[in-house]
Coordinates of C-alpha atoms in Angstrom, one line a residue:
M1 CA 102.2 39.0 108.9
K2 CA 100.7 38.2 105.5
H3 CA 97.7 40.2 106.4
T4 CA 99.8 43.1 107.0
H5 CA 101.3 42.6 103.4
R6 CA 98.1 42.4 101.9
I7 CA 96.9 45.8 103.1
F8 CA 99.9 47.2 102.3
G9 CA 99.7 45.8 98.3
L10 CA 95.8 47.4 98.4
F11 CA 97.2 50.9 99.5
L12 CA 99.8 50.5 97.0
I13 CA 97.2 49.5 94.2
L14 CA 94.7 52.3 95.9
F15 CA 97.5 54.8 95.6
A16 CA 98.5 54.1 91.9
S17 CA 95.1 54.1 91.1
L18 CA 94.3 57.4 92.4
S19 CA 97.6 58.5 90.7
L20 CA 96.1 57.7 87.5
I21 CA 93.0 59.5 88.1
F22 CA 94.7 62.8 89.0
H23 CA 97.4 62.9 86.6
P24 CA 97.4 66.1 84.9
A25 CA 95.8 65.7 81.4
Y26 CA 98.5 67.4 79.2
A27 CA 100.9 65.3 80.6
Q28 CA 99.4 62.2 78.0
S29 CA 99.2 64.7 75.2
D30 CA 102.2 64.8 72.8
N31 CA 101.4 68.3 71.1
P32 CA 103.2 71.1 72.7
L33 CA 101.8 73.0 76.1
A34 CA 101.3 76.4 76.5
I35 CA 100.6 77.4 80.3
I36 CA 98.4 80.5 80.7
I37 CA 98.4 82.8 83.7
T38 CA 96.3 86.0 84.1
A39 CA 98.1 89.0 85.6
D40 CA 95.3 91.3 86.2
G41 CA 95.7 94.0 88.6
P42 CA 98.6 96.1 90.4
I43 CA 102.4 95.1 90.3
M44 CA 103.0 94.0 93.5
P45 CA 104.9 91.7 95.2
P46 CA 102.0 89.0 95.2
M47 CA 102.2 89.2 91.5
Y48 CA 105.5 88.6 91.2
E49 CA 105.0 85.4 93.3
Y50 CA 102.2 84.5 91.0
I51 CA 104.7 85.1 87.7
K52 CA 107.4 83.4 89.2
R53 CA 105.1 80.3 90.0
G54 CA 103.9 80.4 86.7
I55 CA 107.5 80.5 85.1
N56 CA 108.5 77.4 87.5
T57 CA 105.5 75.1 86.8
A58 CA 106.4 76.2 82.9
E59 CA 110.0 75.1 83.1
Q60 CA 108.9 71.7 85.4
Q61 CA 106.2 70.7 83.1
G62 CA 108.3 71.3 79.8
A63 CA 106.2 73.7 78.3
E64 CA 106.8 75.1 74.9
V65 CA 105.6 78.4 76.0
L66 CA 104.4 80.6 78.9
I67 CA 101.7 83.1 78.1
I68 CA 101.2 86.5 80.4
Q69 CA 97.8 87.9 79.9
L70 CA 98.7 91.0 81.3
D71 CA 96.3 94.0 82.0
T72 CA 97.8 96.5 84.9
F73 CA 97.6 100.2 85.5
G74 CA 101.1 100.3 87.1
G75 CA 102.7 99.3 90.5
S76 CA 105.9 98.9 92.4
I77 CA 109.2 99.8 90.7
N78 CA 110.9 97.1 92.8
T79 CA 108.4 94.7 92.2
M80 CA 108.6 95.4 88.3
K81 CA 112.5 94.8 88.4
D82 CA 112.5 91.6 89.7
I83 CA 109.5 90.6 87.6
V84 CA 111.6 91.4 84.6
Q85 CA 114.7 89.8 86.0
I86 CA 112.8 86.0 86.4
I87 CA 111.2 86.8 82.9
R88 CA 114.6 87.1 81.2
D89 CA 115.9 84.3 83.1
S90 CA 113.7 82.1 82.3
D91 CA 114.4 78.9 80.7
I92 CA 111.1 78.8 78.7
P93 CA 110.0 81.6 75.9
V94 CA 107.5 84.0 78.1
V95 CA 105.2 85.8 76.0
V96 CA 103.6 88.9 77.2
Y97 CA 99.9 89.4 75.8
V98 CA 98.3 92.7 77.1
S99 CA 94.5 91.5 76.8
P100 CA 91.6 91.7 76.5
R101 CA 90.0 94.5 74.4
G102 CA 90.4 97.4 76.6
A103 CA 93.3 96.2 78.9
H104 CA 96.2 98.7 79.8
A105 CA 100.3 97.7 80.2
A106 CA 100.9 101.2 81.8
S107 CA 103.5 102.6 83.8
A108 CA 105.1 98.9 85.0
G109 CA 103.4 97.0 82.8
T110 CA 105.0 98.9 79.9
L111 CA 108.5 97.4 81.0
I112 CA 107.2 94.0 81.7
T113 CA 105.4 93.8 78.1
L114 CA 109.1 94.7 76.8
A115 CA 110.8 92.0 78.7
G116 CA 109.1 89.2 77.1
H117 CA 110.5 86.8 74.5
A118 CA 107.8 88.0 72.5
S119 CA 104.8 90.7 72.9
A120 CA 101.5 90.9 71.6
M121 CA 98.7 93.0 72.1
A122 CA 94.8 92.7 71.7
P123 CA 93.3 95.4 69.9
E124 CA 91.9 98.2 71.4
T125 CA 94.5 98.1 74.2
V126 CA 97.0 100.7 75.6
I127 CA 100.7 100.9 76.3
G128 CA 103.0 103.8 78.1
A129 CA 102.6 105.9 80.8
A130 CA 105.6 104.8 82.5
S131 CA 106.9 107.8 84.6
P132 CA 107.7 107.1 87.7
V133 CA 106.4 108.6 90.9
T134 CA 107.1 108.1 94.7
G135 CA 106.1 106.2 97.5
Q136 CA 103.7 109.0 98.3
G137 CA 102.6 109.4 94.2
E138 CA 104.2 112.1 93.7
D139 CA 106.4 113.5 90.6
L140 CA 110.1 112.6 91.0
E141 CA 112.1 116.0 90.8
T142 CA 114.7 115.5 93.5
T143 CA 118.3 114.7 92.5
E144 CA 117.8 111.0 94.2
E145 CA 114.6 110.5 92.7
R146 CA 115.7 111.9 89.0
K147 CA 118.6 109.0 89.5
V148 CA 115.4 106.2 90.1
K149 CA 113.7 107.8 86.5
E150 CA 116.9 107.7 84.6
D151 CA 117.3 104.0 85.6
T152 CA 114.5 102.8 84.8
K153 CA 114.8 104.6 81.4
A154 CA 118.1 102.7 81.0
V155 CA 116.3 99.6 82.1
A156 CA 113.7 100.2 79.1
R157 CA 116.6 101.1 76.7
S158 CA 118.0 97.8 77.1
L159 CA 114.8 95.9 76.9
A160 CA 113.8 97.7 73.9
E161 CA 117.2 97.8 72.0
R162 CA 116.4 94.6 70.3
R163 CA 113.4 95.8 68.6
G164 CA 115.0 98.9 67.0
P165 CA 115.4 102.4 67.6
E166 CA 111.9 103.7 67.0
A167 CA 110.9 101.0 70.1
V168 CA 113.8 102.6 72.1
A169 CA 112.6 106.4 71.4
L170 CA 109.2 105.5 72.2
A171 CA 110.2 103.5 75.4
D172 CA 111.9 106.7 76.8
D173 CA 109.2 108.8 75.7
A174 CA 106.8 106.6 77.7
I175 CA 109.2 107.2 80.9
E176 CA 110.0 110.8 80.5
N177 CA 106.4 112.1 79.4
A178 CA 104.3 109.4 80.3
K179 CA 103.4 109.1 76.6
A180 CA 100.7 105.8 76.1
V181 CA 100.2 104.3 72.3
S182 CA 97.6 101.7 71.0
A183 CA 98.5 98.4 69.8
T184 CA 98.7 99.4 66.2
E185 CA 100.9 102.4 67.1
A186 CA 103.3 99.8 69.2
L187 CA 103.3 97.7 66.6
N188 CA 104.3 99.9 64.0
A189 CA 107.3 101.6 66.0
G190 CA 108.4 97.6 66.8
M191 CA 107.7 97.8 70.4
I192 CA 105.4 94.2 70.1
D193 CA 105.7 91.7 67.5
F194 CA 101.6 90.9 67.1
V195 CA 98.5 92.5 67.4
V196 CA 96.0 89.3 67.9
D197 CA 92.1 89.1 68.9
N198 CA 92.8 86.2 71.2
V199 CA 95.4 83.3 72.6
D200 CA 94.2 80.9 69.6
D201 CA 95.7 83.5 67.2
L202 CA 98.4 84.5 69.2
L203 CA 99.7 80.8 69.0
E204 CA 99.0 80.9 65.7
A205 CA 101.3 83.9 65.1
L206 CA 104.1 82.2 67.0
D207 CA 104.4 79.1 65.4
G208 CA 107.4 79.3 63.6
F209 CA 108.6 82.5 65.4
T210 CA 112.1 83.3 66.5
V211 CA 113.1 84.2 70.0
Q212 CA 116.2 85.0 72.0
V213 CA 116.1 82.7 75.1
Q214 CA 119.5 82.8 77.3
N215 CA 120.9 84.6 74.5
E216 CA 120.1 81.7 72.3
P217 CA 117.7 81.7 69.2
R218 CA 114.8 79.3 69.7
I219 CA 111.8 78.6 67.1
L220 CA 108.5 78.3 68.8
H221 CA 106.1 75.5 67.5
T222 CA 102.9 76.5 69.2
L223 CA 100.3 75.7 66.1
S224 CA 99.0 72.3 67.8
A225 CA 99.8 73.3 71.3
H226 CA 97.0 73.1 73.7
T227 CA 96.6 75.5 76.7
E228 CA 96.3 74.6 80.2
P229 CA 95.6 77.9 82.5
L230 CA 97.1 78.5 85.9
G231 CA 95.0 80.5 88.1
M232 CA 96.2 82.3 91.2
S233 CA 96.1 80.5 94.3
F234 CA 94.1 81.5 97.2
I235 CA 96.9 83.3 99.5
E236 CA 98.1 84.9 96.3
Q237 CA 94.2 86.3 95.7
L238 CA 94.3 87.3 99.4
L239 CA 97.3 89.1 99.3
L240 CA 96.7 90.8 95.9
L241 CA 93.3 91.7 97.3
L242 CA 95.1 93.7 100.4
T243 CA 96.7 95.9 97.4
N244 CA 93.1 97.3 96.8
P245 CA 93.1 100.8 98.5
N246 CA 88.9 100.3 99.5
I247 CA 89.7 96.9 101.2
V248 CA 92.5 98.2 103.3
F249 CA 90.4 101.2 104.2
S250 CA 87.5 99.2 105.2
L251 CA 89.9 97.0 107.0
L252 CA 91.5 99.8 109.0
S253 CA 87.7 101.5 110.0
L254 CA 86.2 98.1 111.0
G255 CA 89.4 97.1 112.9
I256 CA 89.5 100.9 115.0
F257 CA 86.0 100.4 115.5
A258 CA 86.1 97.1 116.9
V259 CA 89.0 98.2 119.2
L260 CA 87.0 101.3 120.2
I261 CA 84.0 98.8 121.0
E262 CA 86.4 96.9 123.3
I263 CA 87.9 100.1 124.9
S264 CA 84.3 101.5 125.8
S265 CA 83.0 98.1 127.0
P266 CA 86.1 95.9 128.0
G267 CA 85.9 92.3 129.0
G268 CA 85.2 90.6 126.1
W269 CA 87.8 89.4 123.4
V270 CA 85.8 89.0 120.3
S271 CA 85.9 92.8 119.4
G272 CA 89.2 93.2 120.7
F273 CA 90.7 90.3 118.7
F274 CA 89.1 91.0 115.3
G275 CA 90.2 94.8 115.7
V276 CA 94.1 94.0 116.0
V277 CA 93.8 91.6 113.4
S278 CA 92.0 94.1 110.9
I279 CA 94.5 96.8 111.7
L280 CA 97.6 94.7 111.3
V281 CA 96.3 93.0 107.9
A282 CA 95.4 96.8 106.6
V283 CA 99.0 97.9 107.9
Y284 CA 100.4 95.4 105.4
G285 CA 98.3 96.5 102.6
L286 CA 99.3 100.2 103.5
G287 CA 103.0 98.9 103.4
L288 CA 102.2 98.0 99.5
L289 CA 100.2 101.2 98.3
S290 CA 101.4 104.6 97.6
V291 CA 99.9 106.4 100.9
N292 CA 100.9 109.8 102.4
W293 CA 101.5 108.9 105.9
F294 CA 100.7 111.8 107.1
G295 CA 97.2 111.1 106.9
L296 CA 97.7 108.6 110.2
L297 CA 97.9 111.3 112.2
F298 CA 94.2 112.7 111.6
L299 CA 93.1 108.9 112.1
L300 CA 95.3 108.6 115.5
T301 CA 93.2 112.4 116.3
A302 CA 90.1 110.8 115.7
F303 CA 90.7 107.5 117.7
V304 CA 91.6 109.9 120.7
L305 CA 88.4 112.0 120.4
F306 CA 86.4 109.1 120.2
I307 CA 88.1 107.6 123.1
L308 CA 87.8 111.0 125.1
D309 CA 83.9 111.5 124.1
I310 CA 83.4 108.3 126.8
K311 CA 84.7 111.0 129.8
A312 CA 83.4 114.1 128.5
P313 CA 80.4 115.8 130.1
T314 CA 79.3 117.2 126.8
H315 CA 78.8 113.7 124.8
G316 CA 78.3 113.9 120.8
A317 CA 80.6 116.9 120.3
L318 CA 84.0 115.3 120.4
T319 CA 82.8 112.4 118.3
A320 CA 81.5 115.0 115.3
A321 CA 84.9 116.0 115.6
G322 CA 86.3 112.4 115.5
V323 CA 84.1 112.0 112.4
A324 CA 85.5 114.8 110.4
S325 CA 89.0 114.0 111.5
F326 CA 88.5 110.5 110.3
I327 CA 87.5 111.4 106.9
V328 CA 90.3 113.6 106.4
G329 CA 92.9 111.4 107.5
A330 CA 91.7 108.7 105.2
L331 CA 91.5 111.0 102.1
V332 CA 94.8 112.3 103.1
L333 CA 96.2 108.9 103.7
F334 CA 95.0 107.6 100.4
N335 CA 94.4 110.4 97.8
S336 CA 96.6 112.5 98.1
A337 CA 97.8 114.5 95.0
G338 CA 99.6 112.6 92.3
T339 CA 98.3 109.2 93.8
P340 CA 97.8 106.9 90.5
Q341 CA 94.1 107.1 90.0
F342 CA 93.8 103.2 90.4
Q343 CA 95.2 103.4 94.1
R344 CA 92.6 106.1 95.0
V345 CA 90.2 105.1 97.7
S346 CA 86.2 106.0 96.9
V347 CA 85.3 109.5 98.4
P348 CA 81.7 108.3 99.1
L349 CA 83.0 105.1 100.7
V350 CA 85.1 107.4 103.0
V351 CA 82.4 109.9 104.2
G352 CA 79.8 106.9 104.3
M353 CA 82.0 104.9 106.3
G354 CA 83.0 107.9 108.4
I355 CA 79.0 108.9 109.3
I356 CA 78.4 105.1 110.1
I357 CA 81.4 104.6 112.7
G358 CA 80.7 108.1 113.9
S359 CA 76.8 106.9 114.3
L360 CA 77.4 103.6 115.3
F361 CA 79.7 104.5 118.8
F362 CA 77.7 107.8 119.5
G363 CA 74.4 104.9 119.7
I364 CA 77.1 102.6 121.8
L365 CA 77.9 105.8 124.0
L366 CA 74.2 106.5 124.6
F367 CA 73.5 102.9 125.4
A368 CA 76.1 103.1 128.0
L369 CA 75.2 106.2 129.5
R370 CA 71.8 105.1 129.7
A371 CA 72.8 102.0 131.8
M372 CA 74.7 103.8 134.2
N373 CA 72.1 105.9 135.1
R374 CA 69.5 103.0 135.4
P375 CA 68.8 102.7 138.8
I376 CA 70.4 100.0 140.9
S377 CA 68.3 96.6 140.4
M378 CA 70.3 94.1 142.4
G379 CA 72.5 94.0 145.5
A380 CA 71.6 96.0 148.7
E381 CA 71.9 99.3 147.2
S382 CA 68.6 98.3 145.4
Y383 CA 66.8 98.4 148.8
I384 CA 67.1 102.1 148.7
G385 CA 64.1 104.2 148.6
K386 CA 62.1 100.9 149.4
A387 CA 59.7 100.1 152.3
G388 CA 60.0 97.3 154.5
T389 CA 58.5 96.3 158.2
A390 CA 59.8 96.7 161.5
K391 CA 59.6 93.0 162.8
M392 CA 62.0 93.7 166.2
W393 CA 62.4 97.1 167.3
H394 CA 64.1 99.1 170.8
E395 CA 64.8 102.7 171.0
A396 CA 67.0 103.6 167.7
S397 CA 67.5 99.9 166.3
G398 CA 66.0 96.6 165.6
Q399 CA 65.1 94.6 162.6
V400 CA 63.7 94.8 159.6
Q401 CA 62.2 92.9 156.6
M402 CA 62.7 93.5 153.4
E403 CA 61.2 91.4 150.9
S404 CA 62.2 87.9 152.2
E405 CA 65.0 88.9 154.0
L406 CA 65.6 90.3 157.9
W407 CA 68.1 92.9 158.3
S408 CA 69.8 94.6 161.1
A409 CA 68.5 98.1 161.0
E410 CA 68.9 101.7 162.8
A411 CA 67.0 105.1 162.6
V412 CA 68.3 108.0 161.1
H413 CA 68.2 111.2 163.4
D414 CA 65.3 112.7 162.0
S415 CA 62.9 109.7 161.5
E416 CA 59.8 109.5 164.2
K417 CA 59.9 107.0 166.8
I418 CA 59.8 103.6 165.3
R419 CA 57.6 100.7 166.7
K420 CA 57.1 97.3 166.1
G421 CA 54.9 96.7 163.0
D422 CA 55.5 100.2 161.4
T423 CA 56.4 100.5 157.8
V424 CA 60.1 102.4 157.2
E425 CA 61.8 103.3 154.4
V426 CA 65.2 102.3 153.8
V427 CA 67.4 105.8 153.2
E428 CA 70.9 104.2 153.1
V429 CA 72.6 100.9 153.2
K430 CA 76.2 100.5 155.3
G431 CA 77.5 97.4 154.8
L432 CA 75.1 95.0 156.4
R433 CA 72.9 97.0 158.2
L434 CA 70.2 99.6 157.1
K435 CA 69.9 103.2 158.1
V436 CA 65.9 103.6 157.9
K437 CA 63.0 105.9 158.8
K438 CA 59.1 105.8 159.6
I439 CA 56.9 106.2 156.6
K440 CA 54.1 108.3 157.9
S441 CA 50.6 107.4 157.2
L442 CA 50.0 110.2 154.8
D443 CA 52.9 109.1 152.8
I444 CA 51.7 105.7 152.2
A445 CA 47.9 106.8 151.9
P446 CA 47.7 107.4 147.9
V447 CA 49.3 104.4 147.8
A448 CA 46.1 102.6 149.5
I449 CA 43.9 104.6 147.4
L450 CA 45.2 103.6 144.3
G451 CA 45.0 100.2 145.0
A452 CA 41.7 100.1 146.6
G453 CA 40.3 102.2 143.7
R454 CA 41.6 99.9 141.5
K455 CA 38.8 97.6 140.0
T456 CA 39.1 94.2 138.7
P457 CA 38.4 94.2 134.3
Q458 CA 34.6 93.4 133.2
T459 CA 34.6 90.6 130.0

């Protein structure tokens, strides 16, 4: 028992030591804490989860402020609304900082910037162009779609009201007419609070600044704040990666090719499993992107043409047609008119992938055809056309030795009379019985002559 207590005590000491070693550094400081997250990419569900985790972490750590470094060309309207909601519901002041130089707060990013308790931009950055589009990337025109646009404008106005009438007008213009402005223009209109070069300058500018958090004024104390970056988790990075149209298209292409390999040469499970998983992951990404689902019909057509070419008498023509259908389908799927540029797939990637898949599949097809036409080299059928020796023979049947095996055999009707010791040729294999015919001496003479005329090489 004493031994057990001693081990337990050592375990507690070890646990306490490890806790001290890995205890967060900012917990040991009396200075205010500023947590920084980097929202660089499309506004999609993975980005929402990342920002939500950042706000929760800031609240748990009692941070003075959470800074969102934003650089986005836009994304999902629904996801944008969710992000706006969690920012406005946060108990910790959230500052949206459009950075670095050259960054954008376009489309959905405009409303997220307006939602911040304080907002800033780096020089040479852009905000605006927030006109909503359909799930296929097209401009809104119908009555139902117009409602979406008016709803977005209402959200923007409600967020910009505290910044003055000029900011409201600019936000409304960004949605109605897709207007975009520079950092200086946004500052002059009251759309943002600061234009600063970096995070340190932003913390200095925020010190003493009053923000409204949960409808109550709060003065920020950030001059001596120390920063703590909070990066994306592996899962968040992976899911955000699946919002890249080039990645989604590549997964879809490789998945289709792997499934084709499994269909053309069934029996293995690796290629089929990889193909199905790749296609399922790609479908998840397609659900997040602005795509034209009509393009899937062309991709399915290409898939069918590839399979039919296995059975077609003229191999290659259907594969070429499948490649063309594959390229057209990918471009229709990802690059329809009105799709935002950042959600378009690379045209050279589509053409190159189509040609590569077509070439590889055609090569596999030729390999399979060559294997099908190759003479049988194993089993009883491989004896057809080969010569053996009649060991025992009576009338029209007997036994023939083929290599090291002794077979029952019978003569075909057009064979000359076979005697013991004659050389015979296998014409047909019928179950466990060979059908043979006698080889005339003239038929084997050339072989004998060739063998006799062969000389031993001299050194």
